[in-house]
């Protein structure tokens, strides 16, 4: 295990630590813990360090996490409730100092997921392909032979779909966990249970709830409509979906006119993709 790359995969409510073998893309020493993204900066960094300490760190550390984040500089620019305490914080320096590391390499979590899917998953070996993660917001990556394309007219600004709009509103107002739940609530005659999430909406749709299905289909139809012109410009031949609401794919598969599938294991792919990014750097 000591010959592998130590990786942290960070989400809004969790952190996963593992060692990825570069020879086999095997994932070992998996450690998962909850993460309070609304805590103080010191608390968040402490939780990340505690997870990292479960790994052999002689080779440094790869960290996959969501934006907005300056991945080259290691500085966080979160403004909303999740990780807001880290705004303007040099997370790279904090991790290096607290863990005694020479190198910490950061990567967007959607890009890590997509690179992992290109290596071992649904996108394996494809020339041009796209990964989309959907949860609190939307993450995306456009790959050319396994490497992210972030510039040019064939991809959204920075390769990030969340920076685009649909019908005059940010696309995340149409397709994200909060957008789906809002649409579902608006269609109901009585408020949904406060604990209802997208998973519960998808389960209701599978059980024959027409309102739940229409909320999901309408939201994913926006994703399909918004993504189609980018796929044509980029020349992508396949899309893979990941994130916390990819489990609803079977309910909405009908809306996509292009080849698309849901990941078998988003966490596993993100860990592998982060390790590959570390080795490239």
Tab-separated table of C-alpha atoms in Angstrom:
chain	number	residue	atom	x	y	z
A	1	UNK	CA	0.000	0.000	0.000
A	2	UNK	CA	2.938	2.346	0.586
A	3	UNK	CA	3.657	2.441	-3.151
A	4	UNK	CA	0.283	3.964	-3.930
A	5	UNK	CA	-0.992	7.525	-4.103
A	6	UNK	CA	-2.809	8.819	-0.991
A	7	UNK	CA	-6.046	10.560	-1.922
A	8	UNK	CA	-8.810	12.521	-0.208
A	9	UNK	CA	-12.200	12.821	-1.918
A	10	UNK	CA	-14.151	15.651	-0.291
A	11	UNK	CA	-17.882	16.277	-0.527
A	12	UNK	CA	-20.306	18.573	1.230
A	13	UNK	CA	-20.978	16.071	4.006
A	14	UNK	CA	-18.163	13.529	3.815
A	15	UNK	CA	-14.478	12.905	3.287
A	16	UNK	CA	-13.111	9.643	1.915
A	17	UNK	CA	-9.452	8.686	2.227
A	18	UNK	CA	-7.776	5.890	0.300
A	19	UNK	CA	-4.564	4.755	-1.339
A	20	UNK	CA	-4.726	4.178	-5.100
A	21	UNK	CA	-2.293	1.826	-6.775
A	22	UNK	CA	-1.015	3.406	-10.021
A	23	UNK	CA	-0.261	0.006	-11.541
A	24	UNK	CA	-3.722	-1.500	-11.149
A	25	UNK	CA	-5.993	1.426	-10.219
A	26	UNK	CA	-6.796	-0.600	-7.120
A	27	UNK	CA	-8.223	1.283	-4.126
A	28	UNK	CA	-6.991	0.206	-0.693
A	29	UNK	CA	-7.202	1.320	2.923
A	30	UNK	CA	-10.580	3.002	2.419
A	31	UNK	CA	-11.585	5.331	5.260
A	32	UNK	CA	-14.827	7.346	5.328
A	33	UNK	CA	-15.915	10.011	7.771
A	34	UNK	CA	-18.586	12.658	8.067
A	35	UNK	CA	-17.602	16.250	7.356
A	36	UNK	CA	-19.336	19.352	8.672
A	37	UNK	CA	-18.971	21.756	5.762
A	38	UNK	CA	-20.710	24.520	7.737
A	39	UNK	CA	-18.192	24.448	10.587
A	40	UNK	CA	-15.300	26.838	11.200
A	41	UNK	CA	-12.255	26.784	8.947
A	42	UNK	CA	-10.137	25.283	11.719
A	43	UNK	CA	-12.679	22.510	12.288
A	44	UNK	CA	-12.988	21.648	8.584
A	45	UNK	CA	-9.216	21.545	8.124
A	46	UNK	CA	-8.900	19.425	11.256
A	47	UNK	CA	-11.382	16.882	9.891
A	48	UNK	CA	-9.528	16.720	6.570
A	49	UNK	CA	-6.218	16.232	8.364
A	50	UNK	CA	-7.667	13.485	10.548
A	51	UNK	CA	-8.773	11.603	7.432
A	52	UNK	CA	-5.411	12.148	5.726
A	53	UNK	CA	-3.574	10.771	8.770
A	54	UNK	CA	-5.177	7.395	8.091
A	55	UNK	CA	-2.952	7.164	4.996
A	56	UNK	CA	0.787	6.780	4.343
A	57	UNK	CA	1.746	10.315	3.340
A	58	UNK	CA	5.381	10.020	2.291
A	59	UNK	CA	4.479	10.839	-1.331
A	60	UNK	CA	2.320	13.829	-0.589
A	61	UNK	CA	-1.434	13.999	-1.049
A	62	UNK	CA	-4.026	14.334	-3.831
A	63	UNK	CA	-7.278	16.083	-2.936
A	64	UNK	CA	-10.450	16.069	-5.056
A	65	UNK	CA	-13.023	18.639	-3.948
A	66	UNK	CA	-15.739	20.867	-5.410
A	67	UNK	CA	-15.353	24.438	-6.615
A	68	UNK	CA	-15.229	27.349	-6.595
A	69	UNK	CA	-11.591	26.712	-5.755
A	70	UNK	CA	-8.268	27.801	-7.239
A	71	UNK	CA	-6.940	24.304	-7.803
A	72	UNK	CA	-3.493	25.428	-8.943
A	73	UNK	CA	-2.932	27.756	-5.982
A	74	UNK	CA	-4.800	25.670	-3.396
A	75	UNK	CA	-7.037	28.559	-2.308
A	76	UNK	CA	-10.753	28.169	-1.513
A	77	UNK	CA	-13.347	30.624	-2.822
A	78	UNK	CA	-16.573	29.187	-1.435
A	79	UNK	CA	-19.273	31.796	-0.803
A	80	UNK	CA	-22.367	29.746	-0.033
A	81	UNK	CA	-23.142	27.849	3.157
A	82	UNK	CA	-20.944	24.832	2.435
A	83	UNK	CA	-17.271	25.519	3.222
A	84	UNK	CA	-18.018	29.262	3.425
A	85	UNK	CA	-15.617	29.541	6.379
A	86	UNK	CA	-12.757	28.656	4.011
A	87	UNK	CA	-13.342	31.666	1.724
A	88	UNK	CA	-9.945	33.046	0.697
A	89	UNK	CA	-8.103	30.424	2.756
A	90	UNK	CA	-4.884	28.839	1.484
A	91	UNK	CA	-5.945	25.268	2.111
A	92	UNK	CA	-2.862	23.882	0.401
A	93	UNK	CA	-0.543	25.633	2.832
A	94	UNK	CA	-2.614	24.574	5.841
A	95	UNK	CA	-2.572	20.924	4.821
A	96	UNK	CA	1.142	20.973	4.050
A	97	UNK	CA	1.975	22.577	7.391
A	98	UNK	CA	-0.303	20.458	9.541
A	99	UNK	CA	0.585	17.179	7.835
A	100	UNK	CA	4.269	17.911	7.214
A	101	UNK	CA	3.966	17.466	3.455
A	102	UNK	CA	6.012	18.848	0.582
A	103	UNK	CA	3.235	18.520	-1.974
A	104	UNK	CA	-0.566	18.684	-2.013
A	105	UNK	CA	-2.228	18.521	-5.426
A	106	UNK	CA	-5.843	19.638	-5.833
A	107	UNK	CA	-8.361	18.628	-8.509
A	108	UNK	CA	-11.998	19.465	-9.157
A	109	UNK	CA	-14.098	16.546	-7.942
A	110	UNK	CA	-16.125	16.337	-11.169
A	111	UNK	CA	-12.927	16.203	-13.195
A	112	UNK	CA	-11.513	13.523	-10.906
A	113	UNK	CA	-14.708	11.498	-11.314
A	114	UNK	CA	-14.654	11.818	-15.100
A	115	UNK	CA	-10.975	10.902	-15.424
A	116	UNK	CA	-11.634	7.861	-13.237
A	117	UNK	CA	-14.560	6.851	-15.434
A	118	UNK	CA	-12.304	7.240	-18.476
A	119	UNK	CA	-9.711	4.989	-16.846
A	120	UNK	CA	-11.876	2.199	-15.469
A	121	UNK	CA	-15.557	3.006	-15.934
A	122	UNK	CA	-18.276	3.952	-18.399
A	123	UNK	CA	-15.997	6.191	-20.502
A	124	UNK	CA	-13.053	3.832	-20.698
A	125	UNK	CA	-10.727	4.593	-23.580
A	126	UNK	CA	-13.018	7.033	-25.425
A	127	UNK	CA	-11.419	9.876	-27.382
A	128	UNK	CA	-13.906	12.600	-26.440
A	129	UNK	CA	-16.388	12.239	-23.604
A	130	UNK	CA	-18.075	14.138	-20.799
A	131	UNK	CA	-18.775	13.549	-17.122
A	132	UNK	CA	-21.541	15.339	-15.232
A	133	UNK	CA	-21.992	15.225	-11.460
A	134	UNK	CA	-25.208	16.461	-9.909
A	135	UNK	CA	-25.797	17.129	-6.235
A	136	UNK	CA	-25.885	20.466	-4.455
A	137	UNK	CA	-24.858	21.888	-7.835
A	138	UNK	CA	-23.511	20.666	-11.159
A	139	UNK	CA	-19.958	19.624	-11.889
A	140	UNK	CA	-18.637	18.776	-15.335
A	141	UNK	CA	-15.533	17.742	-17.231
A	142	UNK	CA	-14.907	17.499	-20.972
A	143	UNK	CA	-12.133	15.013	-21.755
A	144	UNK	CA	-9.964	14.673	-24.824
A	145	UNK	CA	-8.004	11.409	-24.591
A	146	UNK	CA	-8.356	11.423	-20.823
A	147	UNK	CA	-7.328	15.042	-20.244
A	148	UNK	CA	-9.664	17.874	-19.339
A	149	UNK	CA	-10.339	20.616	-21.879
A	150	UNK	CA	-11.102	23.896	-20.121
A	151	UNK	CA	-10.617	26.488	-22.862
A	152	UNK	CA	-11.949	27.159	-26.348
A	153	UNK	CA	-15.352	27.557	-27.974
A	154	UNK	CA	-16.186	23.853	-27.794
A	155	UNK	CA	-16.636	23.778	-23.998
A	156	UNK	CA	-18.455	25.964	-21.440
A	157	UNK	CA	-16.345	28.623	-19.655
A	158	UNK	CA	-13.586	26.759	-17.850
A	159	UNK	CA	-15.219	23.506	-18.946
A	160	UNK	CA	-17.806	24.101	-16.202
A	161	UNK	CA	-21.467	23.761	-17.117
A	162	UNK	CA	-22.600	25.469	-13.917
A	163	UNK	CA	-21.328	28.775	-15.311
A	164	UNK	CA	-23.950	28.666	-18.082
A	165	UNK	CA	-27.607	29.711	-18.094
A	166	UNK	CA	-30.827	28.226	-19.403
A	167	UNK	CA	-33.818	30.354	-20.310
A	168	UNK	CA	-32.305	33.350	-18.569
A	169	UNK	CA	-31.524	31.628	-15.255
A	170	UNK	CA	-28.423	29.802	-13.932
A	171	UNK	CA	-28.644	26.195	-14.985
A	172	UNK	CA	-28.372	25.048	-11.358
A	173	UNK	CA	-31.758	26.714	-10.776
A	174	UNK	CA	-33.152	24.069	-13.125
A	175	UNK	CA	-31.106	20.929	-12.468
A	176	UNK	CA	-29.640	20.302	-9.010
A	177	UNK	CA	-30.896	18.605	-5.869
A	178	UNK	CA	-32.492	21.800	-4.586
A	179	UNK	CA	-34.062	22.545	-7.999
A	180	UNK	CA	-35.623	19.087	-8.223
A	181	UNK	CA	-37.004	19.266	-4.692
A	182	UNK	CA	-38.412	22.748	-5.306
A	183	UNK	CA	-40.081	21.617	-8.537
A	184	UNK	CA	-41.523	18.560	-6.775
A	185	UNK	CA	-42.887	20.661	-3.889
A	186	UNK	CA	-44.500	23.131	-6.292
A	187	UNK	CA	-46.402	20.325	-7.985
A	188	UNK	CA	-47.824	18.894	-4.764
A	189	UNK	CA	-51.086	19.991	-3.149
A	190	UNK	CA	-49.571	19.450	0.317
A	191	UNK	CA	-45.946	20.063	1.369
A	192	UNK	CA	-43.616	17.057	1.136
A	193	UNK	CA	-42.055	15.666	4.336
A	194	UNK	CA	-39.122	17.864	5.467
A	195	UNK	CA	-36.808	14.844	5.247
A	196	UNK	CA	-37.647	14.135	1.594
A	197	UNK	CA	-34.657	14.151	-0.728
A	198	UNK	CA	-34.083	13.320	-4.381
A	199	UNK	CA	-33.644	9.659	-3.458
A	200	UNK	CA	-37.146	9.626	-1.988
A	201	UNK	CA	-38.560	11.441	-5.025
A	202	UNK	CA	-36.981	8.823	-7.305
A	203	UNK	CA	-38.367	5.995	-5.179
A	204	UNK	CA	-41.826	7.558	-5.366
A	205	UNK	CA	-41.515	7.840	-9.149
A	206	UNK	CA	-40.572	4.164	-9.426
A	207	UNK	CA	-43.622	3.311	-7.308
A	208	UNK	CA	-45.890	5.059	-9.814
A	209	UNK	CA	-46.055	8.619	-8.445
A	210	UNK	CA	-46.670	10.688	-11.591
A	211	UNK	CA	-45.873	13.988	-9.853
A	212	UNK	CA	-42.493	12.722	-8.688
A	213	UNK	CA	-41.658	11.392	-12.131
A	214	UNK	CA	-42.636	14.610	-13.874
A	215	UNK	CA	-40.477	16.669	-11.499
A	216	UNK	CA	-37.467	14.498	-12.297
A	217	UNK	CA	-38.117	14.273	-16.036
A	218	UNK	CA	-38.618	18.028	-16.415
A	219	UNK	CA	-35.385	18.811	-14.547
A	220	UNK	CA	-33.308	16.301	-16.469
A	221	UNK	CA	-34.862	17.466	-19.725
A	222	UNK	CA	-33.229	20.850	-19.072
A	223	UNK	CA	-29.889	19.117	-18.590
A	224	UNK	CA	-30.378	17.260	-21.855
A	225	UNK	CA	-31.352	20.411	-23.750
A	226	UNK	CA	-28.524	22.472	-22.278
A	227	UNK	CA	-25.864	19.815	-22.779
A	228	UNK	CA	-26.722	18.745	-26.336
A	229	UNK	CA	-25.160	21.736	-28.161
A	230	UNK	CA	-21.963	21.437	-26.114
A	231	UNK	CA	-21.668	17.763	-26.952
A	232	UNK	CA	-22.053	18.571	-30.630
A	233	UNK	CA	-19.406	21.300	-30.497
A	234	UNK	CA	-17.001	19.165	-28.523
A	235	UNK	CA	-17.604	16.002	-30.518
A	236	UNK	CA	-18.284	13.893	-27.428
A	237	UNK	CA	-19.503	10.357	-28.038
A	238	UNK	CA	-20.701	9.497	-24.526
A	239	UNK	CA	-21.736	11.054	-21.201
A	240	UNK	CA	-21.571	9.537	-17.726
A	241	UNK	CA	-23.599	10.839	-14.797
A	242	UNK	CA	-22.421	10.820	-11.211
A	243	UNK	CA	-23.180	12.598	-7.975
A	244	UNK	CA	-25.795	12.134	-5.315
A	245	UNK	CA	-28.758	12.055	-7.703
A	246	UNK	CA	-27.319	9.826	-10.420
A	247	UNK	CA	-29.377	7.081	-8.818
A	248	UNK	CA	-32.454	8.601	-10.448
A	249	UNK	CA	-31.088	7.884	-13.932
A	250	UNK	CA	-33.353	4.909	-14.585
A	251	UNK	CA	-36.392	7.178	-14.130
A	252	UNK	CA	-35.187	9.828	-16.592
A	253	UNK	CA	-33.126	7.907	-19.167
A	254	UNK	CA	-35.786	8.522	-21.805
A	255	UNK	CA	-35.033	12.269	-22.050
A	256	UNK	CA	-31.520	11.892	-23.413
A	257	UNK	CA	-31.052	11.761	-27.208
A	258	UNK	CA	-27.345	10.952	-26.837
A	259	UNK	CA	-25.460	7.964	-25.339
A	260	UNK	CA	-25.477	8.364	-21.559
A	261	UNK	CA	-25.201	6.094	-18.543
A	262	UNK	CA	-24.893	6.349	-14.775
A	263	UNK	CA	-21.705	5.461	-12.965
A	264	UNK	CA	-21.394	2.206	-11.089
A	265	UNK	CA	-19.301	3.841	-8.336
A	266	UNK	CA	-18.713	7.603	-8.315
A	267	UNK	CA	-16.510	7.549	-5.213
A	268	UNK	CA	-14.205	4.871	-6.607
A	269	UNK	CA	-13.845	6.741	-9.903
A	270	UNK	CA	-13.085	10.064	-8.188
A	271	UNK	CA	-10.333	8.493	-6.094
A	272	UNK	CA	-8.718	6.932	-9.169
A	273	UNK	CA	-9.008	10.148	-11.175
A	274	UNK	CA	-7.424	12.207	-8.394
A	275	UNK	CA	-4.508	9.767	-8.182
A	276	UNK	CA	-3.944	9.961	-11.945
A	277	UNK	CA	-3.947	13.766	-11.779
A	278	UNK	CA	-1.356	13.626	-8.983
A	279	UNK	CA	0.923	11.394	-11.036
A	280	UNK	CA	0.617	13.685	-14.087
A	281	UNK	CA	1.740	16.593	-11.944
